[in-house]
Structure formats: C-alpha cells, structure tokens
Short mmCIF file of N, CA, C and O in Angstrom, two decimals:
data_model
loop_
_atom_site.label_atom_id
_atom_site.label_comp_id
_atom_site.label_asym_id
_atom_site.label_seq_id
_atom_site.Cartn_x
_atom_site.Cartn_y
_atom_site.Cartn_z
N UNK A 533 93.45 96.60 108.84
CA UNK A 533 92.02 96.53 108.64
C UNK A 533 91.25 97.34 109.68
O UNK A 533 90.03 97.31 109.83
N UNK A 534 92.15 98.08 110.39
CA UNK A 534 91.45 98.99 111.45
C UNK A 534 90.41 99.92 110.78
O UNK A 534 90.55 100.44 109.68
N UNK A 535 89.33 100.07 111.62
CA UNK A 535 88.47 101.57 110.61
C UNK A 535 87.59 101.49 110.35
O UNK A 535 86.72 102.35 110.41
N UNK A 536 87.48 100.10 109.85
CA UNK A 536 85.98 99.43 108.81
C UNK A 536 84.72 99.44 109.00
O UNK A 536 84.36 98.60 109.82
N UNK A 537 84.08 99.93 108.64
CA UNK A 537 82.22 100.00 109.77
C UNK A 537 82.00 98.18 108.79
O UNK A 537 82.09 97.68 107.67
N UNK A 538 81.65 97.80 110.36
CA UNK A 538 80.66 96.36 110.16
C UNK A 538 79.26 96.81 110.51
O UNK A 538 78.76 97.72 111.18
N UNK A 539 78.81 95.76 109.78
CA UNK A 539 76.82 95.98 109.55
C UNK A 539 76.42 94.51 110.05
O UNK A 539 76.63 93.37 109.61
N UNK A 540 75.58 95.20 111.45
CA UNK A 540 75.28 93.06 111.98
C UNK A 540 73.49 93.09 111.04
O UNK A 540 73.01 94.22 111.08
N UNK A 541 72.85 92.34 110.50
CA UNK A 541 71.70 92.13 109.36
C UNK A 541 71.20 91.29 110.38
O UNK A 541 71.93 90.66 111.15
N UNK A 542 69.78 91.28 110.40
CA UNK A 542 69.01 89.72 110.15
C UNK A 542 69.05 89.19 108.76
O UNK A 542 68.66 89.73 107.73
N UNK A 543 69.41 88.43 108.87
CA UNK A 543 69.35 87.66 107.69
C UNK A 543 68.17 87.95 106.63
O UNK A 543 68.24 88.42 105.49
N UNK A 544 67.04 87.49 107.37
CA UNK A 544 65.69 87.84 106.77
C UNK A 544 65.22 89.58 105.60
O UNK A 544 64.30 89.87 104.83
N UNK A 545 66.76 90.47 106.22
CA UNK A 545 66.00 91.71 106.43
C UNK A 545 67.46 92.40 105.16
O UNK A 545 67.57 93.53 104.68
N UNK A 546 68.21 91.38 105.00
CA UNK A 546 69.36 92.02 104.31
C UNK A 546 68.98 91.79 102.70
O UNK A 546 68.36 90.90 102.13
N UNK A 547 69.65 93.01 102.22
CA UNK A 547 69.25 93.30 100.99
C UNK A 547 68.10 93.73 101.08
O UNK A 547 67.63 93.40 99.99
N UNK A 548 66.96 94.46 101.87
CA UNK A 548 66.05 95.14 101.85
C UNK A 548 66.38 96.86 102.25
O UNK A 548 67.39 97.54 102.06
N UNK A 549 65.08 97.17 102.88
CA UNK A 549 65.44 98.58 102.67
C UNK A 549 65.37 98.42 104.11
O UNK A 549 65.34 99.50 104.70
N UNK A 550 65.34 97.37 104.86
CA UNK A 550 65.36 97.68 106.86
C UNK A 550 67.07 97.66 107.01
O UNK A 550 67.84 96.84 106.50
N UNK A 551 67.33 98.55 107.67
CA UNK A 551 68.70 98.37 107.94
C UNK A 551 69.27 97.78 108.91
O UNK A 551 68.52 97.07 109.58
N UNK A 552 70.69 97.84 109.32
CA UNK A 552 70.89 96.74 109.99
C UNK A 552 70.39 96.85 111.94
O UNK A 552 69.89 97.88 112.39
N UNK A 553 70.57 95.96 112.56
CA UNK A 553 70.38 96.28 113.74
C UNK A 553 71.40 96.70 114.66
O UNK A 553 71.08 96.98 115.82
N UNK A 554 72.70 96.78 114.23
CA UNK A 554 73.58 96.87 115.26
C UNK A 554 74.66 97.39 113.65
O UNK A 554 74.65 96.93 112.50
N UNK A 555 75.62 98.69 114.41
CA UNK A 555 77.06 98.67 113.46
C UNK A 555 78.03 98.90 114.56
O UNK A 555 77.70 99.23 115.70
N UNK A 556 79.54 98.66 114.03
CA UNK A 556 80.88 99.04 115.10
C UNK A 556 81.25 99.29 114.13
O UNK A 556 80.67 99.37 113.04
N UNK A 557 82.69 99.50 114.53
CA UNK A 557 83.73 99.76 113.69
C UNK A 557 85.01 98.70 113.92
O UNK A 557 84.85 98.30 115.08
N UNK A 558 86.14 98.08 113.38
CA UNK A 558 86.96 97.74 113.81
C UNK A 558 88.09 98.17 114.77
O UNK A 558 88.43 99.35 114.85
N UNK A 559 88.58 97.34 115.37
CA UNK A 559 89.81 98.05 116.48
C UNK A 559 91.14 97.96 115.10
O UNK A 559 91.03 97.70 113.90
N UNK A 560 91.89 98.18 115.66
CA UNK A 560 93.86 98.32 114.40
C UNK A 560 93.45 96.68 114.51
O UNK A 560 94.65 96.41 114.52
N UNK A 561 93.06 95.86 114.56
CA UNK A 561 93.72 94.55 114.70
C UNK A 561 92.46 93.86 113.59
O UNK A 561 92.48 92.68 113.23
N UNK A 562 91.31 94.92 113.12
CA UNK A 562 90.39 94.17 112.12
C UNK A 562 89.26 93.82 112.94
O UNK A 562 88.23 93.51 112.34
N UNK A 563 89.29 93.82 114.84
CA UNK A 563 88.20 92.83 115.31
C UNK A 563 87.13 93.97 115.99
O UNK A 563 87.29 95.09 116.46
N UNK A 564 86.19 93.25 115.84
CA UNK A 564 85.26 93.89 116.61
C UNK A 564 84.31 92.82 117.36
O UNK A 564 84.42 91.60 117.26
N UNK A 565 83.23 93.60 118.21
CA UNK A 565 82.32 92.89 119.26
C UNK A 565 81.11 93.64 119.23
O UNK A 565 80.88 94.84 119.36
N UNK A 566 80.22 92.41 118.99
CA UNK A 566 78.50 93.13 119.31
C UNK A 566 78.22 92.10 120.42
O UNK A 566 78.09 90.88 120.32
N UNK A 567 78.15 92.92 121.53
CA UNK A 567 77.45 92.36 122.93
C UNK A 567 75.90 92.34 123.07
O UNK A 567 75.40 93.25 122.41
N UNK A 568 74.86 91.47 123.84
CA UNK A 568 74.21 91.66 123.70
C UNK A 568 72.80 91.47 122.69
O UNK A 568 71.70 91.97 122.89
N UNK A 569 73.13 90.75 121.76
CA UNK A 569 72.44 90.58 120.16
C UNK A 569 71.15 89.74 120.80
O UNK A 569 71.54 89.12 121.79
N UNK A 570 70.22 89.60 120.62
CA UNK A 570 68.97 89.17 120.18
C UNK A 570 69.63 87.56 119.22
O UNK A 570 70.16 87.44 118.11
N UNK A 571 69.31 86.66 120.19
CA UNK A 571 69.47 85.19 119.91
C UNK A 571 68.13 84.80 120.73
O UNK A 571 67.60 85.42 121.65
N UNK A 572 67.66 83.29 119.96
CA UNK A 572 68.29 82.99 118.66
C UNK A 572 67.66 83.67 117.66
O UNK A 572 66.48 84.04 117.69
N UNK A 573 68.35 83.83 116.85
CA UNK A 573 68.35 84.72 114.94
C UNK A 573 69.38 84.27 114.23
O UNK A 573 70.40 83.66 114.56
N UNK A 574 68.75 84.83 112.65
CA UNK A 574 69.47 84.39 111.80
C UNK A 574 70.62 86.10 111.49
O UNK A 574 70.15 87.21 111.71
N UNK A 575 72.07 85.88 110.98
CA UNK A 575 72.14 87.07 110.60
C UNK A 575 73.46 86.90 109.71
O UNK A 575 74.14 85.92 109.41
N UNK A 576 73.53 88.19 109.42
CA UNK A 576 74.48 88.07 108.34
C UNK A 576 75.22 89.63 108.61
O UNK A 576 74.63 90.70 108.75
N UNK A 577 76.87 89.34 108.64
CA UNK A 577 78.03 90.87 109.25
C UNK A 577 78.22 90.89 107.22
O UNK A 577 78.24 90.12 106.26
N UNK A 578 78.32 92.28 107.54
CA UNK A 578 79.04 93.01 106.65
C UNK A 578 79.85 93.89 106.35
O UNK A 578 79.36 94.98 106.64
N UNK A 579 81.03 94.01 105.85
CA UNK A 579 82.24 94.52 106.12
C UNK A 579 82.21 96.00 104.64
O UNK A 579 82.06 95.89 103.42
N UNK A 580 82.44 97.32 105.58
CA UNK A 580 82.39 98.55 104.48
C UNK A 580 83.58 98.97 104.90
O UNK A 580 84.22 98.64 105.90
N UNK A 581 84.07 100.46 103.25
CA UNK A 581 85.08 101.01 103.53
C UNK A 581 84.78 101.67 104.84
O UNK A 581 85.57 101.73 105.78
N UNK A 582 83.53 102.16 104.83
CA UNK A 582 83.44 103.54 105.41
C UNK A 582 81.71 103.33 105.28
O UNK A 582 81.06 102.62 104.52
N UNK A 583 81.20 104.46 106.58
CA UNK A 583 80.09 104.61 106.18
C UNK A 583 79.27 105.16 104.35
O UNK A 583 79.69 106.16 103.77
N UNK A 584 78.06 104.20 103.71
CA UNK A 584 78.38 104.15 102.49
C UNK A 584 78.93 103.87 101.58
O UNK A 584 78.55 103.96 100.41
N UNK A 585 80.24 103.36 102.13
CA UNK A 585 81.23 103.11 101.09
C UNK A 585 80.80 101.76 100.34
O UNK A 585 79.71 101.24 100.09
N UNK A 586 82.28 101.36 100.08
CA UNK A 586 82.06 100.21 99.37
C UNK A 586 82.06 98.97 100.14
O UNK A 586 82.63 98.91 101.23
N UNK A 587 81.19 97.61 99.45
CA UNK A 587 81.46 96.63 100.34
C UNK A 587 82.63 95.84 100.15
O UNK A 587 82.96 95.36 99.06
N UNK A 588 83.30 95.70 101.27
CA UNK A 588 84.41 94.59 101.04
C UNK A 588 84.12 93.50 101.67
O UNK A 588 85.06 92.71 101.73
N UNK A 589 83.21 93.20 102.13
CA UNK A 589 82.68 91.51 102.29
C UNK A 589 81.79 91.21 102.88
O UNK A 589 81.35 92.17 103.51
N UNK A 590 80.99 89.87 103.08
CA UNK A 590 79.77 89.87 103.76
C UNK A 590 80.28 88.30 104.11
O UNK A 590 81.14 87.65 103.51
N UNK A 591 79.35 87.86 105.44
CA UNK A 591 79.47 87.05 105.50
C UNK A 591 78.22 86.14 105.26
O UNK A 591 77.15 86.70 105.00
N UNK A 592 78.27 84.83 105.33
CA UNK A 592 77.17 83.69 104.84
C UNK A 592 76.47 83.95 105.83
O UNK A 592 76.97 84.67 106.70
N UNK A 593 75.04 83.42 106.00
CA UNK A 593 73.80 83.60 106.75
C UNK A 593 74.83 82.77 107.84
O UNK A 593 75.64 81.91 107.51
N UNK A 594 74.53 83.37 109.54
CA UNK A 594 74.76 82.36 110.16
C UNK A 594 73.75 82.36 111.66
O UNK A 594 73.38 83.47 112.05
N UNK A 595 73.39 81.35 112.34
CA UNK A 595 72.41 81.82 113.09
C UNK A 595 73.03 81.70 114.78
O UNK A 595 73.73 80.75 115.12
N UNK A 596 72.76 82.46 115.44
CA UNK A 596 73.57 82.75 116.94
C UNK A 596 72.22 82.34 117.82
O UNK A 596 71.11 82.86 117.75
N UNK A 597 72.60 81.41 118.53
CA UNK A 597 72.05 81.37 119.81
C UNK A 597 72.38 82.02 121.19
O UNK A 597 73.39 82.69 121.41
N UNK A 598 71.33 81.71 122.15
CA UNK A 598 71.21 82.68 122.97
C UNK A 598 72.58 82.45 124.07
O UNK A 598 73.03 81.31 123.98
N UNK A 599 72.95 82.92 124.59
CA UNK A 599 74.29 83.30 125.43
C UNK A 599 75.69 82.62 124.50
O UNK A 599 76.76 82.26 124.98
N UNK A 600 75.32 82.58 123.21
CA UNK A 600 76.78 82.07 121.89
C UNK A 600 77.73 82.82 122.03
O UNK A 600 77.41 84.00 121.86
N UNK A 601 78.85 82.63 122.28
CA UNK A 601 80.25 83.53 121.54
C UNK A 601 80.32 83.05 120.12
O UNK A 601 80.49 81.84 119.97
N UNK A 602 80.22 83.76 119.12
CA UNK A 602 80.85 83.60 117.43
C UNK A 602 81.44 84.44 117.29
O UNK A 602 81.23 85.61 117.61
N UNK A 603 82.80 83.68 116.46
CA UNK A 603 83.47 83.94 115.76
C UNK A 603 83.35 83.45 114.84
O UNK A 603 83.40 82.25 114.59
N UNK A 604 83.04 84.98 113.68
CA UNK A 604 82.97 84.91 112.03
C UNK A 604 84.13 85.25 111.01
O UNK A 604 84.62 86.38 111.09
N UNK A 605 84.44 84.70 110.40
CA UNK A 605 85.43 84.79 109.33
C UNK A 605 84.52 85.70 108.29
O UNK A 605 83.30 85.64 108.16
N UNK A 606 85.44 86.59 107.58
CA UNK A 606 84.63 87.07 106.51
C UNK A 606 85.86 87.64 105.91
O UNK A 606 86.78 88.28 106.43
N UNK A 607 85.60 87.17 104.45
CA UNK A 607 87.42 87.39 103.61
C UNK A 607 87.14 89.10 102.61
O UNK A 607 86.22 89.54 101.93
N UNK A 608 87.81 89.35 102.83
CA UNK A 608 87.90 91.50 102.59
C UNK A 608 88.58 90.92 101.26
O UNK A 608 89.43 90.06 101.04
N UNK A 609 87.70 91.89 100.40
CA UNK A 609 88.52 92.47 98.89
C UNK A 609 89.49 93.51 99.70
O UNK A 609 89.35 94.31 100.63
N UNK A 610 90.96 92.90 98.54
CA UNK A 610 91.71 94.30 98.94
C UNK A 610 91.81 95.54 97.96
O UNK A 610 91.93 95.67 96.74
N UNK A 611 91.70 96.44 99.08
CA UNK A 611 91.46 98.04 98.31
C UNK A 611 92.65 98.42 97.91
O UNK A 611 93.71 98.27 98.52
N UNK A 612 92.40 99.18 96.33
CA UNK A 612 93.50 99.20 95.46
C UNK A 612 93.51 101.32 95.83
O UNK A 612 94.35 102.04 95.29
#
C-alpha cells in the first residue's frame, strides 16, 4: 500500500470545491503522519491511487482534539 496520496478534509469542507488542508503520501508499510493539524476539528482522510486518481477509501467524519494522537482505520478497495 506504499505510494498512496492521502487527503486530510474538514469535514465541513469535503465534497465541496475547498480542498483538502493537508496531503502525504504513504511509507511501503501503508502509514502515514500529519503533524501539527489544527484541533479541535472535524475531519475526514482519504485514500487515492495517485494524485487524481481513483478513490480507494475514505474515512468516517472523525473529530481530533488538540495535542490527540489518532489512529484511523480506513479499508482500501483492491485495485484490479
């Protein structure tokens, strides 16, 4: 799952035309880290092939408080 551009959303702002506030990419192991985020908010990660590409998953609204470590689960369609 190495590769993947993630999209960090406000919640409020996803599915509009504001884009996201923060992207990475994954390390070989699928994981990544956004340091730093603007808590508390609501937000929502989203998992692409590639910049543009397709989505392979999003996760549920979830909201981070201020100095939070989260860890989000978010389950990937697999690419055929």
């Amino acid at each position: 799952l190495g590769g993947r551009l993630v999209l960090l959303y406000r919640a409020a702002a996803y599915g509009t035309a504001v884009g996201p506030v923060r992207t990475t990419t994954t390390d070989d192991d699928g994981e990544f880290d956004f340091l730093d985020v603007d808590a508390p908010d609501n937000y929502i990660l989203e998992v692409r092939s590639a910049a543009g590409g397709t989505i392979l998953g999003a996760s549920s609204p979830f909201t981070l408080d201020a100095s939070e470590d989260a860890e989000i689960t978010i389950e990937i369609e697999a690419m055929t």
